[in-house]
Tab-separated table of C-alpha atoms and ligand atoms in Angstrom:
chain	number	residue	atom	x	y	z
A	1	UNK	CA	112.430	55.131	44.818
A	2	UNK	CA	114.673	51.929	45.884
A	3	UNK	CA	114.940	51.629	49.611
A	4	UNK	CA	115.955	48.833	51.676
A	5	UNK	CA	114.500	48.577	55.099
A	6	UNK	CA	117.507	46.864	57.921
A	7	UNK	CA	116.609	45.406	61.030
A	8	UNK	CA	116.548	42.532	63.242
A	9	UNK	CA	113.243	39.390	63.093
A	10	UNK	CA	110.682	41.309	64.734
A	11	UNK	CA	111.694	45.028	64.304
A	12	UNK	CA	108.699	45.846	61.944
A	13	UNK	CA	110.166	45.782	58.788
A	14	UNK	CA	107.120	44.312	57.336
A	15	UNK	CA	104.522	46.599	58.591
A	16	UNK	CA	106.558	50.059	57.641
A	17	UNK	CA	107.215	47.905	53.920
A	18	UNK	CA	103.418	48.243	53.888
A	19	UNK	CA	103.084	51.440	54.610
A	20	UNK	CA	105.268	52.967	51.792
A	21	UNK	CA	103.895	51.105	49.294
A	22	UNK	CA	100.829	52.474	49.513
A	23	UNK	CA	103.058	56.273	50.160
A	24	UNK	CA	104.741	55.636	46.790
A	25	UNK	CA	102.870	53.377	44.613
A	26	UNK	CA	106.672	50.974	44.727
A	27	UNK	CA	106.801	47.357	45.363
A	28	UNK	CA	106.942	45.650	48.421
A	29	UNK	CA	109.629	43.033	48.129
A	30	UNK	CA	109.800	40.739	51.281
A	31	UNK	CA	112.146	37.543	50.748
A	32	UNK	CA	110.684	36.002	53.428
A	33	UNK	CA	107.062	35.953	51.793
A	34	UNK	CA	108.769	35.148	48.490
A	35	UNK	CA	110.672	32.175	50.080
A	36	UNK	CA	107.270	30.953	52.150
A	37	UNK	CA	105.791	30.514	48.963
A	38	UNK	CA	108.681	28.763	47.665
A	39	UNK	CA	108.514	26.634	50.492
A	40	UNK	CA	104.732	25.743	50.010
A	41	UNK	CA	105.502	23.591	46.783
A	42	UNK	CA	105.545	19.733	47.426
A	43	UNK	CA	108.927	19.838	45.307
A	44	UNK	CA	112.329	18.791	46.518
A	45	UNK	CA	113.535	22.223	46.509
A	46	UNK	CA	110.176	23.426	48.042
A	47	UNK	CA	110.770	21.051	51.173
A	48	UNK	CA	114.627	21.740	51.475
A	49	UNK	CA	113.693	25.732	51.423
A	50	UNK	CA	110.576	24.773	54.099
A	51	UNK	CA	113.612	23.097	56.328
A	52	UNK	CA	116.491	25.656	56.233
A	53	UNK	CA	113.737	28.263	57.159
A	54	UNK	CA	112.437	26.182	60.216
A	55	UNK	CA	115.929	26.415	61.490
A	56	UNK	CA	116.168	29.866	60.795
A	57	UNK	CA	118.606	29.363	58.773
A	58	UNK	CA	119.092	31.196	55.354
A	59	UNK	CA	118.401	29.993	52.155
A	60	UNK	CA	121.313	30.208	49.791
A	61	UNK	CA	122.404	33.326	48.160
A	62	UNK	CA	121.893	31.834	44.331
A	63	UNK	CA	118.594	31.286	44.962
A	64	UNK	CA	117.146	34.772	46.481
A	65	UNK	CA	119.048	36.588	44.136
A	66	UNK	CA	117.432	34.452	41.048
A	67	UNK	CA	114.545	35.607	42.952
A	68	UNK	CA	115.104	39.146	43.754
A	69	UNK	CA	115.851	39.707	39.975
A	70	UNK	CA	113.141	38.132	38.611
A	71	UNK	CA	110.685	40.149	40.907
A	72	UNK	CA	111.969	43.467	40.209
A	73	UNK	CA	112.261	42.986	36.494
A	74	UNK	CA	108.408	42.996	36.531
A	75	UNK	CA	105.931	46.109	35.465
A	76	UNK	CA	104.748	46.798	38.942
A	77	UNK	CA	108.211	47.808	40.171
A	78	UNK	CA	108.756	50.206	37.621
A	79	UNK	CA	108.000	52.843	40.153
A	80	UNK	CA	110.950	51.261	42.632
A	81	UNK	CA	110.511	48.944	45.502
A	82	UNK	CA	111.392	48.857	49.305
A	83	UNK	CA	113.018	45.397	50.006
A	84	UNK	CA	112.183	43.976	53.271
A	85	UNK	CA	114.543	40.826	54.365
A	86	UNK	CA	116.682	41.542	51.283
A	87	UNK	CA	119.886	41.907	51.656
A	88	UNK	CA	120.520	40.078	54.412
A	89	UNK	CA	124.515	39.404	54.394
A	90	UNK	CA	127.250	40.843	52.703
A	91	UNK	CA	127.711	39.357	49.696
A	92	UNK	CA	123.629	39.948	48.424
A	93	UNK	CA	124.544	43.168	49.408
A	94	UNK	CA	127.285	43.664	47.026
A	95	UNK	CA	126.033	41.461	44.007
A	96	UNK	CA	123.224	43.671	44.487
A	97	UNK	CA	124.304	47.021	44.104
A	98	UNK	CA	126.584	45.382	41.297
A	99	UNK	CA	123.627	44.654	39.133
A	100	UNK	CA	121.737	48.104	39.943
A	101	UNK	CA	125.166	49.677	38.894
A	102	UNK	CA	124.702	47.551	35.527
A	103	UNK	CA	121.676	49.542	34.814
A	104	UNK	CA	122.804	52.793	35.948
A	105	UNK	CA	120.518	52.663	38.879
A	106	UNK	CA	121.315	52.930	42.697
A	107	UNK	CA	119.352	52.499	45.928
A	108	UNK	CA	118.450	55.670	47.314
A	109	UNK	CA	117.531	54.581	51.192
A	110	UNK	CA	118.657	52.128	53.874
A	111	UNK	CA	116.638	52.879	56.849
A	112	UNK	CA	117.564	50.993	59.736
A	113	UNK	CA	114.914	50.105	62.114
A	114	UNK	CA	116.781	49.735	65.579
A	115	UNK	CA	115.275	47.813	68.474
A	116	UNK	CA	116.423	46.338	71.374
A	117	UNK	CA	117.394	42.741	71.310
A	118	UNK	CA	115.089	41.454	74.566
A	119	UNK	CA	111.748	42.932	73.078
A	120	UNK	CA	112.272	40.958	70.074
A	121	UNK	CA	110.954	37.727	71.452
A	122	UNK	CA	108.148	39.189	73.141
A	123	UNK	CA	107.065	40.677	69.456
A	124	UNK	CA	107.349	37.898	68.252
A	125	UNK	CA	105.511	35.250	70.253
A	126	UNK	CA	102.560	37.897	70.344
A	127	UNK	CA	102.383	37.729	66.360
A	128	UNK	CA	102.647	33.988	66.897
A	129	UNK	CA	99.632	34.076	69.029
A	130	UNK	CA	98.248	36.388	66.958
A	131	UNK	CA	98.531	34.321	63.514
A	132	UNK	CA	97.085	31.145	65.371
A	133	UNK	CA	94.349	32.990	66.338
A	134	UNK	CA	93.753	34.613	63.019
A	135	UNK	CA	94.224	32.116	61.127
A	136	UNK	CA	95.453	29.117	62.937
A	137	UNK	CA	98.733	29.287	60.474
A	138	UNK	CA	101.914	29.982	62.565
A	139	UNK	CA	105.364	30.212	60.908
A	140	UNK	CA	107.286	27.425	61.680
A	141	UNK	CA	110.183	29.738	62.260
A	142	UNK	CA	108.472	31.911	65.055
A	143	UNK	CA	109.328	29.606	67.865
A	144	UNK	CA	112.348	30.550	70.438
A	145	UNK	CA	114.488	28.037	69.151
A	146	UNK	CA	114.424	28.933	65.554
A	147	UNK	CA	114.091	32.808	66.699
A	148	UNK	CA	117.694	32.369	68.278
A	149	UNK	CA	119.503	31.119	65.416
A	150	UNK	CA	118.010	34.006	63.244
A	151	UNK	CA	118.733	36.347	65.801
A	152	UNK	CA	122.418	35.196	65.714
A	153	UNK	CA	122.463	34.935	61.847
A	154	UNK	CA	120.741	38.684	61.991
A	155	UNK	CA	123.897	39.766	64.129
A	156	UNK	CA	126.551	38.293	62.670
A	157	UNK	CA	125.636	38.271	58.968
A	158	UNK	CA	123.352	41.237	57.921
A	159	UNK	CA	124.199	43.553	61.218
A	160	UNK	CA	127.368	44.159	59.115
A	161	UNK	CA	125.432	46.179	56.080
A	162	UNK	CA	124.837	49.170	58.245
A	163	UNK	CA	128.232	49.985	58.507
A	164	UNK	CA	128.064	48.998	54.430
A	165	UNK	CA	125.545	51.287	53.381
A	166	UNK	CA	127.061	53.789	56.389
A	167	UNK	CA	130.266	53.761	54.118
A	168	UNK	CA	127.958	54.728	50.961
A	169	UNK	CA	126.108	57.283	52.248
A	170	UNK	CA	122.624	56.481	52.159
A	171	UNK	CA	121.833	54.870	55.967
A	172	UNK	CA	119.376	56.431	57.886
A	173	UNK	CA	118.308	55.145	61.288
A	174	UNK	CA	115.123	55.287	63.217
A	175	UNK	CA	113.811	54.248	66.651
A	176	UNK	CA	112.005	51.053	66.258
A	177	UNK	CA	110.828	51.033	69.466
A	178	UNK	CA	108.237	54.008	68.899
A	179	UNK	CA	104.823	53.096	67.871
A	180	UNK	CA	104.331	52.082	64.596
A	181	UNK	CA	102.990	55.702	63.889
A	182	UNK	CA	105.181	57.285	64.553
A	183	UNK	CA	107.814	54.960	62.904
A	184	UNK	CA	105.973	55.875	59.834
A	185	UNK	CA	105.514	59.434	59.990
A	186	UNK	CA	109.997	59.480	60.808
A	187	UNK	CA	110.277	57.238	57.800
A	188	UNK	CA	108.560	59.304	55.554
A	189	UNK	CA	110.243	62.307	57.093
A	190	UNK	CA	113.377	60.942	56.328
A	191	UNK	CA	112.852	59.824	52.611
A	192	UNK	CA	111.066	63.370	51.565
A	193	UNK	CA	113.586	65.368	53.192
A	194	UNK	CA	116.754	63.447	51.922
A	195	UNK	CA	117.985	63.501	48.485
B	201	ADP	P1	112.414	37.650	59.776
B	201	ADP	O1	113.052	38.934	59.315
B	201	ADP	O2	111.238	37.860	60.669
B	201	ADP	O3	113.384	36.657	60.345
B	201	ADP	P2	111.684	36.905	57.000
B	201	ADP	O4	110.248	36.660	56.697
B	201	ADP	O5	112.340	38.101	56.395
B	201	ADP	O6	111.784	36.863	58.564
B	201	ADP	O7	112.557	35.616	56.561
B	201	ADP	C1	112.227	34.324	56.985
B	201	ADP	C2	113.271	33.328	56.502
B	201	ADP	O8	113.332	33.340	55.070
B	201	ADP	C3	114.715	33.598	56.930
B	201	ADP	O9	114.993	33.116	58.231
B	201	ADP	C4	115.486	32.825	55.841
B	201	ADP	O10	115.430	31.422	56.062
B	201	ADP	C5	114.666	33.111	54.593
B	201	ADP	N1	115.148	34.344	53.935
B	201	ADP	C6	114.425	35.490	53.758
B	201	ADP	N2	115.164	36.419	53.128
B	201	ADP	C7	116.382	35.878	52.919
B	201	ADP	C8	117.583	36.339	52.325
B	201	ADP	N3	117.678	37.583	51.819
B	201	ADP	N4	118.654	35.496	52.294
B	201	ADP	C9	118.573	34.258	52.775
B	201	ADP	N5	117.480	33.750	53.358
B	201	ADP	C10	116.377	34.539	53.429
């Protein structure tokens, strides 16, 4: 099973990611996590990944896919993988399907997770409170500056792969807004009943 999950900073990508993982015994692929840890090295590239991600900004498209490929090449994704922050603009989009089409292998599922633009912030300053209070470790990125420039990026660079994956068949599209429940319950809906 090789789903990607679409949606804006704060649509619940992450959580639903979670949930199918332990559904289908796949990966969970998020970017983000994989370029947080990146980011946590005191290497040159380690602090130039930690600054492009404060901004919001997006780390180049060399390195996630060097990324991308290495993590699914590994045993535990032998059973697929739902990729969460992955693609995120046209062109990982393409080189992507490109390489599954080198191996004969295709994504079955992009769900889109649709939300409304003005709840976004309010998500996400609550799971900035929440994270300091957990933990006292907030993202660096969850702040309203940073969360505008990836809400632009979101829109005008990775908003354009549901019209790509439209075009191939295999979007599906659920209400975000619902609880996270019942999110779950329409996703797996949705990936039983299709294909
Ligand atoms: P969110 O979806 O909440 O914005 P993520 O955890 O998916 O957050 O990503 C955080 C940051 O990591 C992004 O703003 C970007 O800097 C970097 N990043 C994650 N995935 C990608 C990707 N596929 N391409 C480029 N940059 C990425």
């Amino acid at each position: 099973m090789k789903i990607v999950l679409l949606g804006p900073p704060g649509a619940g990508k992450g959580t639903q990611a979670k949930r199918l993982v332990s559904a289908y015994n796949i990966l969970h692929l998020s970017t983000g996590d994989m370029m947080r840890a990146a980011a946590a090295a005191e290497t040159p590239l380690g602090h130039e990944i930690k600054k492009t991600m404060a901004d919001g900004k997006l780390v180049p498209d060399p390195l996630i896919m060097a990324a991308v490929l290495e993590r699914i090449s590994q045993a535990d994704a032998k059973h697929g993988f739902v990729l969460d922050g992955f693609p995120r603009t046209m062109s990982q989009a393409v080189m992507f399907d490109d390489l599954l089409e080198l191996e004969s292998a295709e994504l079955d599922h992009a769900i889109q997770l649709r939300v409304d633009e003005e709840i976004l912030l309010d998500r996400i300053m609550i799971r900035a409170r929440e994270m300091q209070e957990a933990s006292g470790d907030v993202r660096l990125d969850d702040n309203h500056e940073a969360l505008k420039v990836r809400l632009r990026t979101y829109n005008e660079q990775t908003a354009p792969l549901i019209e790509y994956y439209q075009s191939r068949a295999i979007l599906r599209s659920i209400n975000g807004l619902l609880p996270a429940d019942s999110v779950t319950a329409e996703l797996l809906t949705l990936i039983g009943c299709s294909r």
